[in-house]
Amino acid sequence: AIEYAVSGYSSGASANAGESWWGGTTGSSWSDLTAVWYSTTNACIKAFTVRYNPTRVTLAGLRAEGEWGQVRVRWTTGNEEGVAGFQVRRAERQEGPFESVSGPLIPATALPGGMSQYEFVDRDVRPGRTYYYRIAEVLEDGSVLEHPRTAQAVAGALPLYELVPR
């Protein structure tokens, strides 16, 4: 497919020499479209992209569960080669910002090609409040890569005890 400027229809179409090429009917010789058709002729290209996730670890599962006065975060990983450990990051809004709540490092335990399960208990929460969690991997070179998957939980209330005189 090609486009070129046509008054009243596609007058906004533009091109520069050297942008689009035409291989003729055989594809054996190539010509600049601005020289073959009109000076505003360009090839129409439709492209799709996939979001690249630079993380090394396969995050097989991530969940967060509100409990009495805390939130328990659990995750399962595979392919931890080159990974020193993990950070649990928390936000009060789904879009972030996410900040580490687990300290500097939860050590990686999986053997290359194996899977491991991890758990972190976040006790610095307010009952009834919704929190969002992500896992970040800390590589052996010290760089940190955050996974985009998010788990959500509502922190549970602390139990109330009734004092009854005897």
C-alpha atoms as an extended CHARMM CRD file, in Angstrom:
* protein
*
       166  EXT
         1         1  ALA       CA              0.0000000000        0.0000000000        0.0000000000  PROA      1               0.0000000000
         2         2  ILE       CA              1.1400000000        3.5200000000       -0.7850000000  PROA      2               0.0000000000
         3         3  GLU       CA             -0.0830000000        7.0330000000       -0.0710000000  PROA      3               0.0000000000
         4         4  TYR       CA              0.4870000000       10.3690000000       -1.7640000000  PROA      4               0.0000000000
         5         5  ALA       CA             -0.9540000000       13.8520000000       -1.5330000000  PROA      5               0.0000000000
         6         6  VAL       CA             -4.2980000000       14.3760000000       -3.3050000000  PROA      6               0.0000000000
         7         7  SER       CA             -5.9690000000       17.7580000000       -2.9140000000  PROA      7               0.0000000000
         8         8  GLY       CA             -9.0770000000       17.5800000000       -0.7020000000  PROA      8               0.0000000000
         9         9  TYR       CA             -8.4930000000       13.9270000000        0.1960000000  PROA      9               0.0000000000
        10        10  SER       CA             -5.0120000000       13.1720000000        1.5190000000  PROA      10              0.0000000000
        11        11  SER       CA             -3.2940000000       16.5300000000        1.1450000000  PROA      11              0.0000000000
        12        12  GLY       CA             -1.3780000000       15.9270000000        4.4220000000  PROA      12              0.0000000000
        13        13  ALA       CA              0.5910000000       13.0030000000        2.9730000000  PROA      13              0.0000000000
        14        14  SER       CA              4.3010000000       13.7090000000        2.6220000000  PROA      14              0.0000000000
        15        15  ALA       CA              7.5290000000       11.9090000000        1.7940000000  PROA      15              0.0000000000
        16        16  ASN       CA             11.2380000000       12.4680000000        1.5460000000  PROA      16              0.0000000000
        17        17  ALA       CA             13.5650000000       10.9070000000       -0.9810000000  PROA      17              0.0000000000
        18        18  GLY       CA             15.1450000000        7.7140000000        0.3390000000  PROA      18              0.0000000000
        19        19  GLU       CA             12.3060000000        6.7850000000        2.7370000000  PROA      19              0.0000000000
        20        20  SER       CA             10.3330000000        4.2600000000        0.6720000000  PROA      20              0.0000000000
        21        21  TRP       CA             11.5090000000        1.9060000000       -2.0370000000  PROA      21              0.0000000000
        22        22  TRP       CA              9.7230000000       -0.1490000000       -4.7010000000  PROA      22              0.0000000000
        23        23  GLY       CA             11.1190000000       -3.3990000000       -6.0400000000  PROA      23              0.0000000000
        24        24  GLY       CA              9.1330000000       -3.3580000000       -9.2910000000  PROA      24              0.0000000000
        25        25  THR       CA              7.2610000000       -6.4670000000      -10.3360000000  PROA      25              0.0000000000
        26        26  THR       CA             10.2380000000       -8.8040000000       -9.7970000000  PROA      26              0.0000000000
        27        27  GLY       CA             11.9990000000       -7.2420000000       -6.8120000000  PROA      27              0.0000000000
        28        28  SER       CA             15.3160000000       -7.4610000000       -8.6750000000  PROA      28              0.0000000000
        29        29  SER       CA             15.9350000000       -3.7080000000       -8.8340000000  PROA      29              0.0000000000
        30        30  TRP       CA             14.8100000000       -1.0590000000       -6.3320000000  PROA      30              0.0000000000
        31        31  SER       CA             13.6680000000        2.5040000000       -7.0320000000  PROA      31              0.0000000000
        32        32  ASP       CA             12.8120000000        5.3840000000       -4.7130000000  PROA      32              0.0000000000
        33        33  LEU       CA              9.0000000000        5.8090000000       -4.6260000000  PROA      33              0.0000000000
        34        34  THR       CA              9.3150000000        9.6110000000       -4.7870000000  PROA      34              0.0000000000
        35        35  ALA       CA             11.0350000000        9.1930000000       -8.1690000000  PROA      35              0.0000000000
        36        36  VAL       CA              8.7220000000        6.4530000000       -9.5130000000  PROA      36              0.0000000000
        37        37  TRP       CA              5.3420000000        7.9560000000       -8.5290000000  PROA      37              0.0000000000
        38        38  TYR       CA              4.8690000000       11.4250000000       -7.0430000000  PROA      38              0.0000000000
        39        39  SER       CA              7.2480000000       13.4460000000       -4.8460000000  PROA      39              0.0000000000
        40        40  THR       CA              4.8510000000       12.8780000000       -1.8860000000  PROA      40              0.0000000000
        41        41  THR       CA              4.5780000000        9.0600000000       -2.3260000000  PROA      41              0.0000000000
        42        42  ASN       CA              5.3960000000        6.8930000000        0.6860000000  PROA      42              0.0000000000
        43        43  ALA       CA              4.8270000000        3.2370000000        1.5500000000  PROA      43              0.0000000000
        44        44  CYS       CA              2.2070000000        2.5540000000        4.2150000000  PROA      44              0.0000000000
        45        45  ILE       CA              3.5240000000        0.2810000000        6.9040000000  PROA      45              0.0000000000
        46        46  LYS       CA              1.6090000000       -1.0760000000        9.8770000000  PROA      46              0.0000000000
        47        47  ALA       CA              3.6790000000       -2.4420000000       12.7330000000  PROA      47              0.0000000000
        48        48  PHE       CA              2.8830000000       -3.9920000000       16.0920000000  PROA      48              0.0000000000
        49        49  THR       CA              5.2050000000       -4.0920000000       19.0670000000  PROA      49              0.0000000000
        50        50  VAL       CA              5.4130000000       -6.2670000000       22.1230000000  PROA      50              0.0000000000
        51        51  ARG       CA              6.3650000000       -4.7000000000       25.4340000000  PROA      51              0.0000000000
        52        52  TYR       CA              9.8330000000       -5.9250000000       26.2680000000  PROA      52              0.0000000000
        53        53  ASN       CA             10.2810000000       -7.0910000000       29.8350000000  PROA      53              0.0000000000
        54        54  PRO       CA             14.0130000000       -7.0130000000       30.6320000000  PROA      54              0.0000000000
        55        55  THR       CA             13.6980000000       -9.1740000000       33.7580000000  PROA      55              0.0000000000
        56        56  ARG       CA             15.5810000000      -12.4470000000       33.9390000000  PROA      56              0.0000000000
        57        57  VAL       CA             13.3250000000      -14.3100000000       36.3530000000  PROA      57              0.0000000000
        58        58  THR       CA             10.1540000000      -16.0770000000       35.2740000000  PROA      58              0.0000000000
        59        59  LEU       CA              7.5310000000      -14.9300000000       37.7770000000  PROA      59              0.0000000000
        60        60  ALA       CA              5.2140000000      -17.9480000000       37.7940000000  PROA      60              0.0000000000
        61        61  GLY       CA              2.9040000000      -16.6440000000       40.5230000000  PROA      61              0.0000000000
        62        62  LEU       CA              2.3470000000      -13.5870000000       42.7170000000  PROA      62              0.0000000000
        63        63  ARG       CA             -0.3630000000      -13.0580000000       45.3130000000  PROA      63              0.0000000000
        64        64  ALA       CA             -1.0020000000      -10.9240000000       48.3660000000  PROA      64              0.0000000000
        65        65  GLU       CA             -3.4180000000      -11.7930000000       51.1680000000  PROA      65              0.0000000000
        66        66  GLY       CA             -4.6380000000       -9.5160000000       53.9290000000  PROA      66              0.0000000000
        67        67  GLU       CA             -4.4110000000      -11.0420000000       57.3990000000  PROA      67              0.0000000000
        68        68  TRP       CA             -4.7860000000       -9.7420000000       60.9540000000  PROA      68              0.0000000000
        69        69  GLY       CA             -2.7510000000       -6.5390000000       60.9620000000  PROA      69              0.0000000000
        70        70  GLN       CA             -0.5360000000       -7.5750000000       58.0480000000  PROA      70              0.0000000000
        71        71  VAL       CA             -0.3230000000       -8.5750000000       54.4000000000  PROA      71              0.0000000000
        72        72  ARG       CA              1.3790000000      -11.8260000000       53.3370000000  PROA      72              0.0000000000
        73        73  VAL       CA              3.0210000000      -11.6620000000       49.8850000000  PROA      73              0.0000000000
        74        74  ARG       CA              3.9010000000      -14.9500000000       48.1570000000  PROA      74              0.0000000000
        75        75  TRP       CA              5.5700000000      -15.5100000000       44.8140000000  PROA      75              0.0000000000
        76        76  THR       CA              6.9570000000      -18.3990000000       42.7700000000  PROA      76              0.0000000000
        77        77  THR       CA              9.9000000000      -18.0350000000       40.4200000000  PROA      77              0.0000000000
        78        78  GLY       CA             11.8620000000      -19.9450000000       37.8500000000  PROA      78              0.0000000000
        79        79  ASN       CA             15.0570000000      -19.1910000000       35.9320000000  PROA      79              0.0000000000
        80        80  GLU       CA             16.9410000000      -17.2910000000       38.6560000000  PROA      80              0.0000000000
        81        81  GLU       CA             20.3360000000      -17.5040000000       36.9640000000  PROA      81              0.0000000000
        82        82  GLY       CA             22.3920000000      -14.3800000000       37.6870000000  PROA      82              0.0000000000
        83        83  VAL       CA             19.9390000000      -13.1860000000       40.3530000000  PROA      83              0.0000000000
        84        84  ALA       CA             21.1770000000      -12.4020000000       43.8720000000  PROA      84              0.0000000000
        85        85  GLY       CA             17.7380000000      -11.9190000000       45.3960000000  PROA      85              0.0000000000
        86        86  PHE       CA             14.4760000000      -10.0060000000       45.5290000000  PROA      86              0.0000000000
        87        87  GLN       CA             12.7850000000       -6.9340000000       46.9550000000  PROA      87              0.0000000000
        88        88  VAL       CA              9.0950000000       -6.6450000000       47.7150000000  PROA      88              0.0000000000
        89        89  ARG       CA              7.7930000000       -3.2470000000       46.6150000000  PROA      89              0.0000000000
        90        90  ARG       CA              4.5490000000       -1.6650000000       47.7720000000  PROA      90              0.0000000000
        91        91  ALA       CA              2.3210000000        1.2040000000       46.6560000000  PROA      91              0.0000000000
        92        92  GLU       CA             -0.9560000000        2.6470000000       47.8700000000  PROA      92              0.0000000000
        93        93  ARG       CA             -2.1300000000        3.2310000000       44.2880000000  PROA      93              0.0000000000
        94        94  GLN       CA             -2.1350000000        0.6760000000       41.4820000000  PROA      94              0.0000000000
        95        95  GLU       CA             -0.0330000000        2.9300000000       39.2420000000  PROA      95              0.0000000000
        96        96  GLY       CA              2.5460000000        3.4690000000       41.9860000000  PROA      96              0.0000000000
        97        97  PRO       CA              5.0240000000        4.7320000000       42.8950000000  PROA      97              0.0000000000
        98        98  PHE       CA              6.3140000000        1.4280000000       44.3000000000  PROA      98              0.0000000000
        99        99  GLU       CA              8.8920000000        1.4780000000       47.1120000000  PROA      99              0.0000000000
       100       100  SER       CA             10.7960000000       -1.3750000000       48.7150000000  PROA      100             0.0000000000
       101       101  VAL       CA              9.3260000000       -2.5900000000       52.0270000000  PROA      101             0.0000000000
       102       102  SER       CA             11.3270000000       -5.7970000000       52.4400000000  PROA      102             0.0000000000
       103       103  GLY       CA             14.7510000000       -4.3870000000       53.2240000000  PROA      103             0.0000000000
       104       104  PRO       CA             17.7890000000       -4.6450000000       50.9810000000  PROA      104             0.0000000000
       105       105  LEU       CA             17.5670000000       -8.2730000000       49.7820000000  PROA      105             0.0000000000
       106       106  ILE       CA             15.6170000000      -11.5220000000       50.0840000000  PROA      106             0.0000000000
       107       107  PRO       CA             18.2330000000      -14.0570000000       48.8660000000  PROA      107             0.0000000000
       108       108  ALA       CA             17.4770000000      -16.1280000000       45.7470000000  PROA      108             0.0000000000
       109       109  THR       CA             17.3450000000      -19.8490000000       46.4880000000  PROA      109             0.0000000000
       110       110  ALA       CA             16.5070000000      -21.6230000000       43.2010000000  PROA      110             0.0000000000
       111       111  LEU       CA             19.0550000000      -23.6650000000       41.3230000000  PROA      111             0.0000000000
       112       112  PRO       CA             19.4570000000      -22.8150000000       37.6150000000  PROA      112             0.0000000000
       113       113  GLY       CA             16.3800000000      -24.1090000000       35.7950000000  PROA      113             0.0000000000
       114       114  GLY       CA             14.5400000000      -24.7920000000       39.0640000000  PROA      114             0.0000000000
       115       115  MET       CA             11.6010000000      -23.1040000000       40.7350000000  PROA      115             0.0000000000
       116       116  SER       CA             11.3850000000      -21.5510000000       44.1890000000  PROA      116             0.0000000000
       117       117  GLN       CA              8.6610000000      -20.1910000000       46.4380000000  PROA      117             0.0000000000
       118       118  TYR       CA              9.0670000000      -17.0630000000       48.5520000000  PROA      118             0.0000000000
       119       119  GLU       CA              7.0970000000      -15.2650000000       51.2130000000  PROA      119             0.0000000000
       120       120  PHE       CA              7.2620000000      -11.8560000000       52.8610000000  PROA      120             0.0000000000
       121       121  VAL       CA              4.9970000000      -10.5450000000       55.6300000000  PROA      121             0.0000000000
       122       122  ASP       CA              4.3510000000       -6.7990000000       55.5320000000  PROA      122             0.0000000000
       123       123  ARG       CA              3.4640000000       -5.7000000000       59.0610000000  PROA      123             0.0000000000
       124       124  ASP       CA              3.7670000000       -1.9710000000       58.3990000000  PROA      124             0.0000000000
       125       125  VAL       CA              0.1880000000       -1.6450000000       57.1360000000  PROA      125             0.0000000000
       126       126  ARG       CA             -3.0280000000        0.0600000000       58.2130000000  PROA      126             0.0000000000
       127       127  PRO       CA             -6.1060000000       -2.1520000000       58.6770000000  PROA      127             0.0000000000
       128       128  GLY       CA             -8.7230000000       -1.7270000000       55.9560000000  PROA      128             0.0000000000
       129       129  ARG       CA             -6.3350000000       -0.0290000000       53.5300000000  PROA      129             0.0000000000
       130       130  THR       CA             -5.6580000000       -1.4600000000       50.0550000000  PROA      130             0.0000000000
       131       131  TYR       CA             -2.0420000000       -2.0680000000       49.0750000000  PROA      131             0.0000000000
       132       132  TYR       CA             -0.4230000000       -3.0660000000       45.7710000000  PROA      132             0.0000000000
       133       133  TYR       CA              2.7220000000       -5.2070000000       45.5850000000  PROA      133             0.0000000000
       134       134  ARG       CA              5.3800000000       -5.9460000000       42.9640000000  PROA      134             0.0000000000
       135       135  ILE       CA              8.5190000000       -8.0500000000       43.0090000000  PROA      135             0.0000000000
       136       136  ALA       CA             11.8820000000       -6.6330000000       41.9200000000  PROA      136             0.0000000000
       137       137  GLU       CA             14.8540000000       -8.8410000000       41.2170000000  PROA      137             0.0000000000
       138       138  VAL       CA             18.3160000000       -7.7640000000       42.2900000000  PROA      138             0.0000000000
       139       139  LEU       CA             20.9530000000       -9.0510000000       39.8850000000  PROA      139             0.0000000000
       140       140  GLU       CA             24.4420000000      -10.1290000000       40.9160000000  PROA      140             0.0000000000
       141       141  ASP       CA             25.8480000000       -6.9020000000       39.4210000000  PROA      141             0.0000000000
       142       142  GLY       CA             23.5740000000       -4.8730000000       41.7710000000  PROA      142             0.0000000000
       143       143  SER       CA             21.0800000000       -3.6810000000       39.1590000000  PROA      143             0.0000000000
       144       144  VAL       CA             17.3930000000       -3.9170000000       40.0410000000  PROA      144             0.0000000000
       145       145  LEU       CA             14.6320000000       -4.9150000000       37.6000000000  PROA      145             0.0000000000
       146       146  GLU       CA             10.9660000000       -4.5680000000       38.6160000000  PROA      146             0.0000000000
       147       147  HSD       CA              8.3400000000       -6.9960000000       37.3320000000  PROA      147             0.0000000000
       148       148  PRO       CA              5.1860000000       -5.3010000000       36.0050000000  PROA      148             0.0000000000
       149       149  ARG       CA              2.7820000000       -7.8730000000       37.5280000000  PROA      149             0.0000000000
       150       150  THR       CA              0.9010000000       -6.4490000000       40.5330000000  PROA      150             0.0000000000
       151       151  ALA       CA             -0.8810000000       -8.1870000000       43.4270000000  PROA      151             0.0000000000
       152       152  GLN       CA             -3.4980000000       -6.4100000000       45.5340000000  PROA      152             0.0000000000
       153       153  ALA       CA             -4.6120000000       -6.9610000000       49.1320000000  PROA      153             0.0000000000
       154       154  VAL       CA             -6.5930000000       -5.2180000000       51.8460000000  PROA      154             0.0000000000
       155       155  ALA       CA             -4.8520000000       -5.2880000000       55.2180000000  PROA      155             0.0000000000
       156       156  GLY       CA             -6.9350000000       -7.0410000000       57.8620000000  PROA      156             0.0000000000
       157       157  ALA       CA             -7.9690000000       -5.4900000000       61.1600000000  PROA      157             0.0000000000
       158       158  LEU       CA             -6.3240000000       -6.4690000000       64.4170000000  PROA      158             0.0000000000
       159       159  PRO       CA             -8.4900000000       -8.7020000000       66.6030000000  PROA      159             0.0000000000
       160       160  LEU       CA            -10.3040000000       -7.0070000000       69.4570000000  PROA      160             0.0000000000
       161       161  TYR       CA            -10.1950000000       -8.6210000000       72.8880000000  PROA      161             0.0000000000
       162       162  GLU       CA            -12.9340000000       -8.0610000000       75.3900000000  PROA      162             0.0000000000
       163       163  LEU       CA            -11.8360000000       -7.6200000000       78.9850000000  PROA      163             0.0000000000
       164       164  VAL       CA            -14.2610000000       -9.2160000000       81.3840000000  PROA      164             0.0000000000
       165       165  PRO       CA            -13.7020000000       -8.8850000000       85.1310000000  PROA      165             0.0000000000
       166       166  ARG       CA            -13.7800000000      -12.1600000000       87.0950000000  PROA      166             0.0000000000
